[in-house]
Structures are given as C-alpha cells and as structure tokens.
C-alpha cells in the first residue's frame, strides 16, 4: 500500500519547516503521496510541488480552512484544490485578514495576566506574518520560559477560559466547502475528535448535526486517521463516515520536529470499513510513484 500523508504544515502557516524541508522529511519517512495543507494559505504549494517532483513523490495541492460553525472553530481540509481559483484565493485572503487584530487582542489579554512583550515575540516566529497564529504565540511562550513545550501552553493559555484566548469569527462552513469544491477539490472535515464542548469532545448529537450539515453543503470526507486521534477515535469516526456516506482521509497534521502529535508518514492503515479519499482519484497520482 502507498504511504499517504494528506495533512501537514509548513512555515507559510504555523509549521516550523519550509515546504521543501517538509517534503524532504516526508520522503525520508517513506511518504509516497503528500498533501501540504497550510492554514488559510496556499503560498507554499509551488515550492512543495517542485520539491516533491525531485523526490519522485506524488503531490496534492491542499489547504486547511478555519471555519466558525455555531460556537465551534472547525478545520476544513481541501484536497486537490486549484490554488488560483479566485473565489478560493479571495476567501482565504478574507479569512487571514482578521489575524493581525486578533493577535493584538491576544497579546493584550496576556498582558492583563502579567505576560508582556508577547506580540513582538510571536511575530518573530511567524515567517508569514499574515498567518500569525496561536502556535507562534505558543512557541514564544515556551522560549520565554512560561511553559516547557507547545502542548503545555495549550493547557494553560490561548484556549477558551484561559489567559490569551480571544474568540474569532472565521469562514462560514458553506463558504469554505464551496471554495474547495468550486476549485475542483475535495472537502474533508479535519480531526473531528478535537472539537470540544468544554473539556469533553463534541457530543454525539452535535456531531451528527454537524455531519448532516457538512454533507448537505457538499462535504465529502472525514479525517479518520490523524495525529491527534486515539485508535478508539479511528474506529468511532470510521463508523460516522459509514453512517454519513463519507470518504475517509488520513494525515499526520505535522507542524515541526518535536512539536506535533506525530511525525510524518507511517500512519496506521484506515479501518477496513473505510473508503479512502484516494479511491476516486485518477490512478495517475499513484502510477507516477515508481
Ligand atoms: P489559530 O488558527 O491561530 O487558532 O491556531 C490554531 C493552531 O494551534 C492549530 O492549528 C494547532 O497547530 C495549534 N493548536 C491548537 N490546539 C493545540 C493543542 N492542544 N496542542 C498543540 N497545538 C495546538
Ligand atoms: Mn496548526
Ligand atoms: Mn487543524
Ligand atoms: Mn492542521
């Protein structure tokens, strides 16, 4: 079986490696089909594609769009998108445009909690300043000695109810799906096990309502195997995919060495009842791989 990794980040969003470095690492780790899925930005795709060609790897244009649905922030991965499709580029530009002001507010909130100088510190980690994100804040908070690693930052800061959290309105679910599908891509609901209600995963009823809306708007797949899911969640979301007639995707959600839930590639196989997203892809993608 080919090794697919259909979700990862470069320094064009909140990853710590350049697109070429991400691709190089994926190649070393046996990935044969890779999608780069930076948050709300497609600028890294050309560099990644060129690097993938050098490594003889199949490359899929991807993006991960930030969405607000009810009170939740969701992530919609687009696979096989056309990064030049105007409604997509314009939509992403709008989604990115609120980030600067949000970052300022986050820094103000942290200052109220006694932590100063974070805005400047966070921007030092953002090689693409338009994409300033909580991850850049987290890296700076680690550097400044407030927490031992990025994971522990997200236990103490930057999340609902903790210092530095600022609510934000991202794209509408329907718009994000329209941009992805309109550009020829496939819309995937990313890491469904990470959408929380307080300290618990989104309840079954809400998840079913979300999936019903996602399907009604044209959503096509569920990310079943991802770095932040447990094996029980692989099985749980494989069942949801079956119930809602969705294809299944897999990806590491890699952000950087030593920082992510898991490294690139070598992901567990999708559960047997899953129909993989690549089932419907032209065999050319697979045939290119020697
Ligand atoms: P933003 O789009 O600015 O809200 O930042 C969201 C990013 O923060 C996600 O894409 C993750 O990379 C990171 N993040 C969120 N929660 C956690 C967590 N619990 N542990 C590690 N990284 C997280
Ligand atoms: Mn991220
Ligand atoms: Mn995500
Ligand atoms: Mn991601």
PDB file of C-alpha atoms and ligand atoms in Angstrom:
ATOM      1  CA  UNK A   1       0.000   0.000   0.000  1.00  0.00           C
ATOM      2  CA  UNK A   2       1.201   3.511  -0.758  1.00  0.00           C
ATOM      3  CA  UNK A   3       2.012   5.719   2.168  1.00  0.00           C
ATOM      4  CA  UNK A   4      -0.337   8.708   2.160  1.00  0.00           C
ATOM      5  CA  UNK A   5       0.094  11.782   4.343  1.00  0.00           C
ATOM      6  CA  UNK A   6      -2.648  14.239   3.449  1.00  0.00           C
ATOM      7  CA  UNK A   7      -2.346  16.857   6.188  1.00  0.00           C
ATOM      8  CA  UNK A   8       0.755  18.808   7.244  1.00  0.00           C
ATOM      9  CA  UNK A   9       2.034  22.352   7.669  1.00  0.00           C
ATOM     10  CA  UNK A  10       4.943  24.480   6.527  1.00  0.00           C
ATOM     11  CA  UNK A  11       6.331  27.834   7.627  1.00  0.00           C
ATOM     12  CA  UNK A  12       3.798  29.513   5.322  1.00  0.00           C
ATOM     13  CA  UNK A  13       1.345  28.902   8.199  1.00  0.00           C
ATOM     14  CA  UNK A  14       2.321  27.536  11.599  1.00  0.00           C
ATOM     15  CA  UNK A  15       4.744  24.763  10.682  1.00  0.00           C
ATOM     16  CA  UNK A  16       8.383  25.247  11.582  1.00  0.00           C
ATOM     17  CA  UNK A  17       9.888  23.812   8.350  1.00  0.00           C
ATOM     18  CA  UNK A  18       9.876  25.311   4.862  1.00  0.00           C
ATOM     19  CA  UNK A  19       7.770  23.485   2.250  1.00  0.00           C
ATOM     20  CA  UNK A  20      10.921  21.921   0.735  1.00  0.00           C
ATOM     21  CA  UNK A  21      12.034  20.733   4.180  1.00  0.00           C
ATOM     22  CA  UNK A  22       8.597  19.252   4.890  1.00  0.00           C
ATOM     23  CA  UNK A  23       8.715  17.363   1.602  1.00  0.00           C
ATOM     24  CA  UNK A  24      12.276  16.169   2.268  1.00  0.00           C
ATOM     25  CA  UNK A  25      11.274  14.863   5.672  1.00  0.00           C
ATOM     26  CA  UNK A  26       8.207  13.150   4.233  1.00  0.00           C
ATOM     27  CA  UNK A  27      10.364  11.462   1.556  1.00  0.00           C
ATOM     28  CA  UNK A  28      12.851  10.232   4.170  1.00  0.00           C
ATOM     29  CA  UNK A  29       9.995   8.765   6.140  1.00  0.00           C
ATOM     30  CA  UNK A  30       8.543   6.837   3.201  1.00  0.00           C
ATOM     31  CA  UNK A  31       5.619   9.057   2.205  1.00  0.00           C
ATOM     32  CA  UNK A  32       4.628   8.432  -1.419  1.00  0.00           C
ATOM     33  CA  UNK A  33       1.628  10.745  -1.732  1.00  0.00           C
ATOM     34  CA  UNK A  34       1.749  14.032   0.141  1.00  0.00           C
ATOM     35  CA  UNK A  35      -0.615  16.977   0.522  1.00  0.00           C
ATOM     36  CA  UNK A  36       0.630  20.211   2.074  1.00  0.00           C
ATOM     37  CA  UNK A  37      -2.337  21.767   3.895  1.00  0.00           C
ATOM     38  CA  UNK A  38      -1.285  25.093   5.359  1.00  0.00           C
ATOM     39  CA  UNK A  39      -3.872  27.033   7.338  1.00  0.00           C
ATOM     40  CA  UNK A  40      -5.774  29.572   5.208  1.00  0.00           C
ATOM     41  CA  UNK A  41      -2.884  29.996   2.747  1.00  0.00           C
ATOM     42  CA  UNK A  42      -1.719  28.333  -0.474  1.00  0.00           C
ATOM     43  CA  UNK A  43       1.591  30.163  -0.972  1.00  0.00           C
ATOM     44  CA  UNK A  44       3.753  27.166  -0.094  1.00  0.00           C
ATOM     45  CA  UNK A  45       2.309  24.803  -2.691  1.00  0.00           C
ATOM     46  CA  UNK A  46       4.589  25.630  -5.651  1.00  0.00           C
ATOM     47  CA  UNK A  47       7.756  25.125  -3.624  1.00  0.00           C
ATOM     48  CA  UNK A  48       6.415  21.901  -2.158  1.00  0.00           C
ATOM     49  CA  UNK A  49       5.351  20.545  -5.544  1.00  0.00           C
ATOM     50  CA  UNK A  50       8.767  21.261  -7.057  1.00  0.00           C
ATOM     51  CA  UNK A  51      10.484  19.502  -4.149  1.00  0.00           C
ATOM     52  CA  UNK A  52       8.082  16.558  -4.390  1.00  0.00           C
ATOM     53  CA  UNK A  53       8.909  16.131  -8.075  1.00  0.00           C
ATOM     54  CA  UNK A  54      12.605  15.923  -7.224  1.00  0.00           C
ATOM     55  CA  UNK A  55      11.852  13.184  -4.718  1.00  0.00           C
ATOM     56  CA  UNK A  56       9.589  11.291  -7.157  1.00  0.00           C
ATOM     57  CA  UNK A  57       6.672  11.785  -4.801  1.00  0.00           C
ATOM     58  CA  UNK A  58       3.076  12.471  -5.818  1.00  0.00           C
ATOM     59  CA  UNK A  59       1.897  15.816  -4.586  1.00  0.00           C
ATOM     60  CA  UNK A  60      -1.638  17.019  -3.884  1.00  0.00           C
ATOM     61  CA  UNK A  61      -2.443  20.730  -3.523  1.00  0.00           C
ATOM     62  CA  UNK A  62      -4.067  21.242  -0.145  1.00  0.00           C
ATOM     63  CA  UNK A  63      -5.250  23.850   2.325  1.00  0.00           C
ATOM     64  CA  UNK A  64      -6.809  23.813   5.811  1.00  0.00           C
ATOM     65  CA  UNK A  65      -9.506  26.445   6.170  1.00  0.00           C
ATOM     66  CA  UNK A  66     -10.523  27.896   9.556  1.00  0.00           C
ATOM     67  CA  UNK A  67     -14.317  27.856   9.943  1.00  0.00           C
ATOM     68  CA  UNK A  68     -16.762  29.030  12.573  1.00  0.00           C
ATOM     69  CA  UNK A  69     -19.759  26.743  12.992  1.00  0.00           C
ATOM     70  CA  UNK A  70     -22.128  27.678  15.824  1.00  0.00           C
ATOM     71  CA  UNK A  71     -19.741  28.276  18.740  1.00  0.00           C
ATOM     72  CA  UNK A  72     -17.055  25.952  17.354  1.00  0.00           C
ATOM     73  CA  UNK A  73     -13.910  26.525  15.348  1.00  0.00           C
ATOM     74  CA  UNK A  74     -13.653  23.751  12.759  1.00  0.00           C
ATOM     75  CA  UNK A  75     -10.997  22.983  10.189  1.00  0.00           C
ATOM     76  CA  UNK A  76     -11.896  22.007   6.638  1.00  0.00           C
ATOM     77  CA  UNK A  77      -9.098  20.449   4.624  1.00  0.00           C
ATOM     78  CA  UNK A  78      -9.332  20.918   0.870  1.00  0.00           C
ATOM     79  CA  UNK A  79      -7.508  18.274  -1.186  1.00  0.00           C
ATOM     80  CA  UNK A  80      -6.756  18.642  -4.882  1.00  0.00           C
ATOM     81  CA  UNK A  81      -7.700  22.317  -4.923  1.00  0.00           C
ATOM     82  CA  UNK A  82      -6.797  24.799  -7.634  1.00  0.00           C
ATOM     83  CA  UNK A  83      -4.797  27.410  -5.697  1.00  0.00           C
ATOM     84  CA  UNK A  84      -5.500  30.029  -8.373  1.00  0.00           C
ATOM     85  CA  UNK A  85      -9.303  29.734  -8.242  1.00  0.00           C
ATOM     86  CA  UNK A  86     -10.362  33.343  -7.494  1.00  0.00           C
ATOM     87  CA  UNK A  87     -13.204  32.657  -5.013  1.00  0.00           C
ATOM     88  CA  UNK A  88     -10.778  30.467  -3.033  1.00  0.00           C
ATOM     89  CA  UNK A  89      -7.880  32.949  -3.026  1.00  0.00           C
ATOM     90  CA  UNK A  90     -10.226  35.827  -2.204  1.00  0.00           C
ATOM     91  CA  UNK A  91     -11.974  33.798   0.515  1.00  0.00           C
ATOM     92  CA  UNK A  92      -8.661  32.827   2.096  1.00  0.00           C
ATOM     93  CA  UNK A  93      -7.475  36.418   1.973  1.00  0.00           C
ATOM     94  CA  UNK A  94     -10.553  37.445   3.958  1.00  0.00           C
ATOM     95  CA  UNK A  95     -10.078  34.639   6.480  1.00  0.00           C
ATOM     96  CA  UNK A  96      -6.452  35.697   7.032  1.00  0.00           C
ATOM     97  CA  UNK A  97      -7.271  39.377   7.285  1.00  0.00           C
ATOM     98  CA  UNK A  98      -8.579  39.227  10.866  1.00  0.00           C
ATOM     99  CA  UNK A  99      -5.458  37.575  12.251  1.00  0.00           C
ATOM    100  CA  UNK A 100      -3.408  40.707  12.927  1.00  0.00           C
ATOM    101  CA  UNK A 101      -6.087  42.347  15.049  1.00  0.00           C
ATOM    102  CA  UNK A 102      -6.789  39.099  16.851  1.00  0.00           C
ATOM    103  CA  UNK A 103      -3.087  38.698  17.664  1.00  0.00           C
ATOM    104  CA  UNK A 104      -3.029  42.206  19.136  1.00  0.00           C
ATOM    105  CA  UNK A 105      -6.027  41.340  21.335  1.00  0.00           C
ATOM    106  CA  UNK A 106      -4.427  38.056  22.418  1.00  0.00           C
ATOM    107  CA  UNK A 107      -1.289  39.940  23.458  1.00  0.00           C
ATOM    108  CA  UNK A 108      -3.422  42.477  25.354  1.00  0.00           C
ATOM    109  CA  UNK A 109      -5.165  39.648  27.207  1.00  0.00           C
ATOM    110  CA  UNK A 110      -1.845  38.038  28.102  1.00  0.00           C
ATOM    111  CA  UNK A 111      -0.520  41.406  29.298  1.00  0.00           C
ATOM    112  CA  UNK A 112      -3.537  41.634  31.636  1.00  0.00           C
ATOM    113  CA  UNK A 113      -2.422  38.298  33.034  1.00  0.00           C
ATOM    114  CA  UNK A 114       1.058  39.736  33.597  1.00  0.00           C
ATOM    115  CA  UNK A 115       2.800  38.395  30.485  1.00  0.00           C
ATOM    116  CA  UNK A 116       4.200  41.208  28.381  1.00  0.00           C
ATOM    117  CA  UNK A 117       6.016  41.549  25.086  1.00  0.00           C
ATOM    118  CA  UNK A 118       4.297  38.547  23.533  1.00  0.00           C
ATOM    119  CA  UNK A 119       3.143  40.173  20.308  1.00  0.00           C
ATOM    120  CA  UNK A 120       6.635  41.036  19.145  1.00  0.00           C
ATOM    121  CA  UNK A 121       7.902  37.682  20.367  1.00  0.00           C
ATOM    122  CA  UNK A 122       5.214  35.754  18.477  1.00  0.00           C
ATOM    123  CA  UNK A 123       5.816  37.636  15.224  1.00  0.00           C
ATOM    124  CA  UNK A 124       9.456  36.565  15.358  1.00  0.00           C
ATOM    125  CA  UNK A 125       8.231  33.012  14.802  1.00  0.00           C
ATOM    126  CA  UNK A 126       5.823  33.928  12.000  1.00  0.00           C
ATOM    127  CA  UNK A 127       7.785  33.842   8.770  1.00  0.00           C
ATOM    128  CA  UNK A 128       4.486  34.632   7.036  1.00  0.00           C
ATOM    129  CA  UNK A 129       3.167  37.469   9.249  1.00  0.00           C
ATOM    130  CA  UNK A 130      -0.276  37.350   7.578  1.00  0.00           C
ATOM    131  CA  UNK A 131      -0.665  33.950   9.180  1.00  0.00           C
ATOM    132  CA  UNK A 132       0.191  34.892  12.754  1.00  0.00           C
ATOM    133  CA  UNK A 133      -1.398  32.126  14.832  1.00  0.00           C
ATOM    134  CA  UNK A 134      -1.714  30.737  18.317  1.00  0.00           C
ATOM    135  CA  UNK A 135       1.140  28.342  17.522  1.00  0.00           C
ATOM    136  CA  UNK A 136       3.539  31.276  17.104  1.00  0.00           C
ATOM    137  CA  UNK A 137       2.364  32.651  20.450  1.00  0.00           C
ATOM    138  CA  UNK A 138       2.896  29.219  21.963  1.00  0.00           C
ATOM    139  CA  UNK A 139       6.452  28.955  20.627  1.00  0.00           C
ATOM    140  CA  UNK A 140       7.304  32.330  22.082  1.00  0.00           C
ATOM    141  CA  UNK A 141       5.747  31.456  25.469  1.00  0.00           C
ATOM    142  CA  UNK A 142       7.986  28.375  25.552  1.00  0.00           C
ATOM    143  CA  UNK A 143      11.054  30.420  24.603  1.00  0.00           C
ATOM    144  CA  UNK A 144      10.226  32.981  27.310  1.00  0.00           C
ATOM    145  CA  UNK A 145      10.083  30.191  29.886  1.00  0.00           C
ATOM    146  CA  UNK A 146       6.363  30.252  30.680  1.00  0.00           C
ATOM    147  CA  UNK A 147       5.818  26.617  29.682  1.00  0.00           C
ATOM    148  CA  UNK A 148       8.025  23.644  28.885  1.00  0.00           C
ATOM    149  CA  UNK A 149       6.574  22.910  25.448  1.00  0.00           C
ATOM    150  CA  UNK A 150       3.921  23.981  22.952  1.00  0.00           C
ATOM    151  CA  UNK A 151       1.464  21.331  24.172  1.00  0.00           C
ATOM    152  CA  UNK A 152       1.535  22.624  27.732  1.00  0.00           C
ATOM    153  CA  UNK A 153       0.946  26.176  26.500  1.00  0.00           C
ATOM    154  CA  UNK A 154      -2.400  24.997  25.117  1.00  0.00           C
ATOM    155  CA  UNK A 155      -3.310  23.563  28.522  1.00  0.00           C
ATOM    156  CA  UNK A 156      -2.738  26.856  30.328  1.00  0.00           C
ATOM    157  CA  UNK A 157      -3.153  29.638  27.780  1.00  0.00           C
ATOM    158  CA  UNK A 158      -4.785  30.610  24.469  1.00  0.00           C
ATOM    159  CA  UNK A 159      -7.832  28.331  24.801  1.00  0.00           C
ATOM    160  CA  UNK A 160     -11.384  29.135  25.947  1.00  0.00           C
ATOM    161  CA  UNK A 161     -11.422  30.122  29.601  1.00  0.00           C
ATOM    162  CA  UNK A 162      -7.641  30.665  29.812  1.00  0.00           C
ATOM    163  CA  UNK A 163      -5.489  33.823  29.521  1.00  0.00           C
ATOM    164  CA  UNK A 164      -4.825  34.938  25.969  1.00  0.00           C
ATOM    165  CA  UNK A 165      -7.964  33.460  24.432  1.00  0.00           C
ATOM    166  CA  UNK A 166      -9.828  35.709  22.030  1.00  0.00           C
ATOM    167  CA  UNK A 167     -12.908  34.434  20.206  1.00  0.00           C
ATOM    168  CA  UNK A 168     -12.853  34.978  16.481  1.00  0.00           C
ATOM    169  CA  UNK A 169     -15.179  34.671  13.517  1.00  0.00           C
ATOM    170  CA  UNK A 170     -13.635  32.565  10.724  1.00  0.00           C
ATOM    171  CA  UNK A 171     -15.203  31.478   7.401  1.00  0.00           C
ATOM    172  CA  UNK A 172     -18.713  30.032   7.168  1.00  0.00           C
ATOM    173  CA  UNK A 173     -18.827  26.267   6.742  1.00  0.00           C
ATOM    174  CA  UNK A 174     -20.769  26.519   3.495  1.00  0.00           C
ATOM    175  CA  UNK A 175     -18.379  29.080   2.008  1.00  0.00           C
ATOM    176  CA  UNK A 176     -15.306  27.003   2.844  1.00  0.00           C
ATOM    177  CA  UNK A 177     -16.836  23.921   1.209  1.00  0.00           C
ATOM    178  CA  UNK A 178     -17.909  25.974  -1.828  1.00  0.00           C
ATOM    179  CA  UNK A 179     -14.405  27.401  -2.316  1.00  0.00           C
ATOM    180  CA  UNK A 180     -12.828  23.952  -2.098  1.00  0.00           C
ATOM    181  CA  UNK A 181     -15.350  22.219  -4.348  1.00  0.00           C
ATOM    182  CA  UNK A 182     -15.593  25.125  -6.765  1.00  0.00           C
ATOM    183  CA  UNK A 183     -11.853  24.888  -7.290  1.00  0.00           C
ATOM    184  CA  UNK A 184     -12.123  21.185  -8.104  1.00  0.00           C
ATOM    185  CA  UNK A 185     -11.060  19.941  -4.671  1.00  0.00           C
ATOM    186  CA  UNK A 186     -12.487  17.558  -2.119  1.00  0.00           C
ATOM    187  CA  UNK A 187     -13.740  18.932   1.229  1.00  0.00           C
ATOM    188  CA  UNK A 188     -12.613  16.961   4.281  1.00  0.00           C
ATOM    189  CA  UNK A 189     -13.637  17.616   7.879  1.00  0.00           C
ATOM    190  CA  UNK A 190     -10.280  17.608   9.702  1.00  0.00           C
ATOM    191  CA  UNK A 191      -9.596  15.881  13.063  1.00  0.00           C
ATOM    192  CA  UNK A 192     -13.268  15.597  14.145  1.00  0.00           C
ATOM    193  CA  UNK A 193     -12.242  14.198  17.527  1.00  0.00           C
ATOM    194  CA  UNK A 194     -10.717  17.516  18.517  1.00  0.00           C
ATOM    195  CA  UNK A 195     -13.880  19.594  18.516  1.00  0.00           C
ATOM    196  CA  UNK A 196     -14.711  20.135  22.128  1.00  0.00           C
ATOM    197  CA  UNK A 197     -17.632  21.201  24.270  1.00  0.00           C
ATOM    198  CA  UNK A 198     -15.897  22.432  27.399  1.00  0.00           C
ATOM    199  CA  UNK A 199     -13.490  19.684  28.424  1.00  0.00           C
ATOM    200  CA  UNK A 200     -15.266  16.951  26.505  1.00  0.00           C
ATOM    201  CA  UNK A 201     -15.442  16.012  22.833  1.00  0.00           C
ATOM    202  CA  UNK A 202     -18.440  17.373  20.989  1.00  0.00           C
ATOM    203  CA  UNK A 203     -21.428  15.190  21.955  1.00  0.00           C
ATOM    204  CA  UNK A 204     -22.915  12.639  19.590  1.00  0.00           C
ATOM    205  CA  UNK A 205     -25.977  14.739  18.831  1.00  0.00           C
ATOM    206  CA  UNK A 206     -23.935  17.819  17.877  1.00  0.00           C
ATOM    207  CA  UNK A 207     -21.511  15.718  15.820  1.00  0.00           C
ATOM    208  CA  UNK A 208     -24.445  14.204  13.908  1.00  0.00           C
ATOM    209  CA  UNK A 209     -25.910  17.652  13.273  1.00  0.00           C
ATOM    210  CA  UNK A 210     -22.520  18.886  12.095  1.00  0.00           C
ATOM    211  CA  UNK A 211     -22.010  15.939   9.769  1.00  0.00           C
ATOM    212  CA  UNK A 212     -25.533  16.275   8.365  1.00  0.00           C
ATOM    213  CA  UNK A 213     -24.842  19.944   7.543  1.00  0.00           C
ATOM    214  CA  UNK A 214     -21.389  19.153   6.211  1.00  0.00           C
ATOM    215  CA  UNK A 215     -22.865  16.562   3.825  1.00  0.00           C
ATOM    216  CA  UNK A 216     -25.768  18.843   2.837  1.00  0.00           C
ATOM    217  CA  UNK A 217     -23.272  21.571   1.875  1.00  0.00           C
ATOM    218  CA  UNK A 218     -21.251  19.135  -0.241  1.00  0.00           C
ATOM    219  CA  UNK A 219     -18.624  17.910   2.236  1.00  0.00           C
ATOM    220  CA  UNK A 220     -17.113  14.648   1.021  1.00  0.00           C
ATOM    221  CA  UNK A 221     -14.767  13.135   3.576  1.00  0.00           C
ATOM    222  CA  UNK A 222     -13.841  12.741   7.215  1.00  0.00           C
ATOM    223  CA  UNK A 223     -10.290  12.683   8.539  1.00  0.00           C
ATOM    224  CA  UNK A 224     -10.335   9.377  10.374  1.00  0.00           C
ATOM    225  CA  UNK A 225      -6.630   8.757  10.988  1.00  0.00           C
ATOM    226  CA  UNK A 226      -4.851  11.874  12.216  1.00  0.00           C
ATOM    227  CA  UNK A 227      -2.052  12.529  14.679  1.00  0.00           C
ATOM    228  CA  UNK A 228      -4.393  13.724  17.417  1.00  0.00           C
ATOM    229  CA  UNK A 229      -6.874  10.801  17.306  1.00  0.00           C
ATOM    230  CA  UNK A 230      -6.657   7.734  19.510  1.00  0.00           C
ATOM    231  CA  UNK A 231      -7.204   4.271  17.963  1.00  0.00           C
ATOM    232  CA  UNK A 232     -10.705   4.295  19.509  1.00  0.00           C
ATOM    233  CA  UNK A 233     -11.376   7.508  17.616  1.00  0.00           C
ATOM    234  CA  UNK A 234     -10.212   5.918  14.330  1.00  0.00           C
ATOM    235  CA  UNK A 235     -12.966   3.347  14.838  1.00  0.00           C
ATOM    236  CA  UNK A 236     -15.518   5.902  16.038  1.00  0.00           C
ATOM    237  CA  UNK A 237     -15.060   8.212  13.055  1.00  0.00           C
ATOM    238  CA  UNK A 238     -14.875   5.340  10.593  1.00  0.00           C
ATOM    239  CA  UNK A 239     -18.385   4.474  11.813  1.00  0.00           C
ATOM    240  CA  UNK A 240     -19.554   8.075  11.367  1.00  0.00           C
ATOM    241  CA  UNK A 241     -18.094   8.080   7.855  1.00  0.00           C
ATOM    242  CA  UNK A 242     -20.056   4.942   7.018  1.00  0.00           C
ATOM    243  CA  UNK A 243     -23.245   6.334   8.529  1.00  0.00           C
ATOM    244  CA  UNK A 244     -22.971   9.589   6.553  1.00  0.00           C
ATOM    245  CA  UNK A 245     -21.604   8.095   3.324  1.00  0.00           C
ATOM    246  CA  UNK A 246     -18.300   9.958   3.622  1.00  0.00           C
ATOM    247  CA  UNK A 247     -14.891   9.001   2.276  1.00  0.00           C
ATOM    248  CA  UNK A 248     -12.019   8.732   4.767  1.00  0.00           C
ATOM    249  CA  UNK A 249      -8.731  10.611   4.865  1.00  0.00           C
ATOM    250  CA  UNK A 250      -5.501  10.314   6.825  1.00  0.00           C
ATOM    251  CA  UNK A 251      -2.709  12.713   7.677  1.00  0.00           C
ATOM    252  CA  UNK A 252      -0.167  13.388  10.386  1.00  0.00           C
ATOM    253  CA  UNK A 253      -1.026  17.097  10.936  1.00  0.00           C
ATOM    254  CA  UNK A 254       2.727  17.517  11.318  1.00  0.00           C
ATOM    255  CA  UNK A 255       3.879  21.021  12.378  1.00  0.00           C
ATOM    256  CA  UNK A 256       7.546  20.543  13.222  1.00  0.00           C
ATOM    257  CA  UNK A 257      10.121  18.202  14.716  1.00  0.00           C
ATOM    258  CA  UNK A 258       9.477  17.533  18.382  1.00  0.00           C
ATOM    259  CA  UNK A 259       6.255  19.503  18.379  1.00  0.00           C
ATOM    260  CA  UNK A 260       3.492  17.502  16.819  1.00  0.00           C
ATOM    261  CA  UNK A 261       1.211  14.722  17.929  1.00  0.00           C
ATOM    262  CA  UNK A 262       3.066  12.549  15.443  1.00  0.00           C
ATOM    263  CA  UNK A 263       5.727  12.769  12.789  1.00  0.00           C
ATOM    264  CA  UNK A 264       5.082  12.489   9.063  1.00  0.00           C
ATOM    265  CA  UNK A 265       4.177   9.262   7.316  1.00  0.00           C
ATOM    266  CA  UNK A 266       3.944   5.723   8.729  1.00  0.00           C
ATOM    267  CA  UNK A 267       0.368   6.347   9.752  1.00  0.00           C
ATOM    268  CA  UNK A 268      -1.754   3.366  10.728  1.00  0.00           C
ATOM    269  CA  UNK A 269      -3.965   1.987   7.948  1.00  0.00           C
ATOM    270  CA  UNK A 270      -7.513   3.290   7.717  1.00  0.00           C
ATOM    271  CA  UNK A 271     -10.014   0.925   9.369  1.00  0.00           C
ATOM    272  CA  UNK A 272     -11.276  -1.766   6.985  1.00  0.00           C
ATOM    273  CA  UNK A 273     -14.778  -0.357   6.601  1.00  0.00           C
ATOM    274  CA  UNK A 274     -13.355   2.946   5.259  1.00  0.00           C
ATOM    275  CA  UNK A 275     -13.493   4.050   1.643  1.00  0.00           C
ATOM    276  CA  UNK A 276     -10.308   6.115   1.246  1.00  0.00           C
ATOM    277  CA  UNK A 277     -10.361   9.547  -0.389  1.00  0.00           C
ATOM    278  CA  UNK A 278      -7.896   8.302  -2.997  1.00  0.00           C
ATOM    279  CA  UNK A 279     -10.383   5.656  -4.182  1.00  0.00           C
ATOM    280  CA  UNK A 280     -11.878   8.270  -6.518  1.00  0.00           C
ATOM    281  CA  UNK A 281      -8.600   9.859  -7.624  1.00  0.00           C
ATOM    282  CA  UNK A 282      -7.204   9.308 -11.076  1.00  0.00           C
ATOM    283  CA  UNK A 283      -4.732   6.444 -10.937  1.00  0.00           C
ATOM    284  CA  UNK A 284      -2.141   8.802 -12.458  1.00  0.00           C
ATOM    285  CA  UNK A 285      -1.258  10.035  -8.974  1.00  0.00           C
ATOM    286  CA  UNK A 286      -0.405   6.533  -7.903  1.00  0.00           C
ATOM    287  CA  UNK A 287       1.237   5.477 -11.178  1.00  0.00           C
ATOM    288  CA  UNK A 288       3.728   8.308 -11.035  1.00  0.00           C
ATOM    289  CA  UNK A 289       5.234   6.671  -7.992  1.00  0.00           C
ATOM    290  CA  UNK A 290       7.876   4.188  -9.031  1.00  0.00           C
TER     291      UNK A 290
HETATM  292  P1  LIG B   1      -5.138  29.503  15.259  1.00  0.00           P
HETATM  293  O1  LIG B   1      -5.524  29.162  13.848  1.00  0.00           O
HETATM  294  O2  LIG B   1      -4.309  30.745  15.361  1.00  0.00           O
HETATM  295  O3  LIG B   1      -6.306  29.494  16.211  1.00  0.00           O
HETATM  296  O4  LIG B   1      -4.154  28.358  15.755  1.00  0.00           O
HETATM  297  C1  LIG B   1      -4.590  27.031  15.748  1.00  0.00           C
HETATM  298  C2  LIG B   1      -3.395  26.107  15.827  1.00  0.00           C
HETATM  299  O5  LIG B   1      -2.941  25.973  17.160  1.00  0.00           O
HETATM  300  C3  LIG B   1      -3.741  24.697  15.416  1.00  0.00           C
HETATM  301  O6  LIG B   1      -3.692  24.567  14.015  1.00  0.00           O
HETATM  302  C4  LIG B   1      -2.658  23.902  16.073  1.00  0.00           C
HETATM  303  O7  LIG B   1      -1.490  23.943  15.274  1.00  0.00           O
HETATM  304  C5  LIG B   1      -2.397  24.689  17.340  1.00  0.00           C
HETATM  305  N1  LIG B   1      -3.069  24.055  18.482  1.00  0.00           N
HETATM  306  C6  LIG B   1      -4.337  24.230  18.894  1.00  0.00           C
HETATM  307  N2  LIG B   1      -4.587  23.473  19.988  1.00  0.00           N
HETATM  308  C7  LIG B   1      -3.439  22.803  20.261  1.00  0.00           C
HETATM  309  C8  LIG B   1      -3.029  21.867  21.262  1.00  0.00           C
HETATM  310  N3  LIG B   1      -3.869  21.466  22.208  1.00  0.00           N
HETATM  311  N4  LIG B   1      -1.758  21.388  21.198  1.00  0.00           N
HETATM  312  C9  LIG B   1      -0.907  21.791  20.241  1.00  0.00           C
HETATM  313  N5  LIG B   1      -1.234  22.669  19.269  1.00  0.00           N
HETATM  314  C10 LIG B   1      -2.475  23.166  19.280  1.00  0.00           C
HETATM  315 MN1  LIG B   2      -1.740  24.448  13.144  1.00  0.00          MN
HETATM  316 MN1  LIG B   3      -6.437  21.724  12.312  1.00  0.00          MN
HETATM  317 MN1  LIG B   4      -3.542  21.066  10.587  1.00  0.00          MN
END
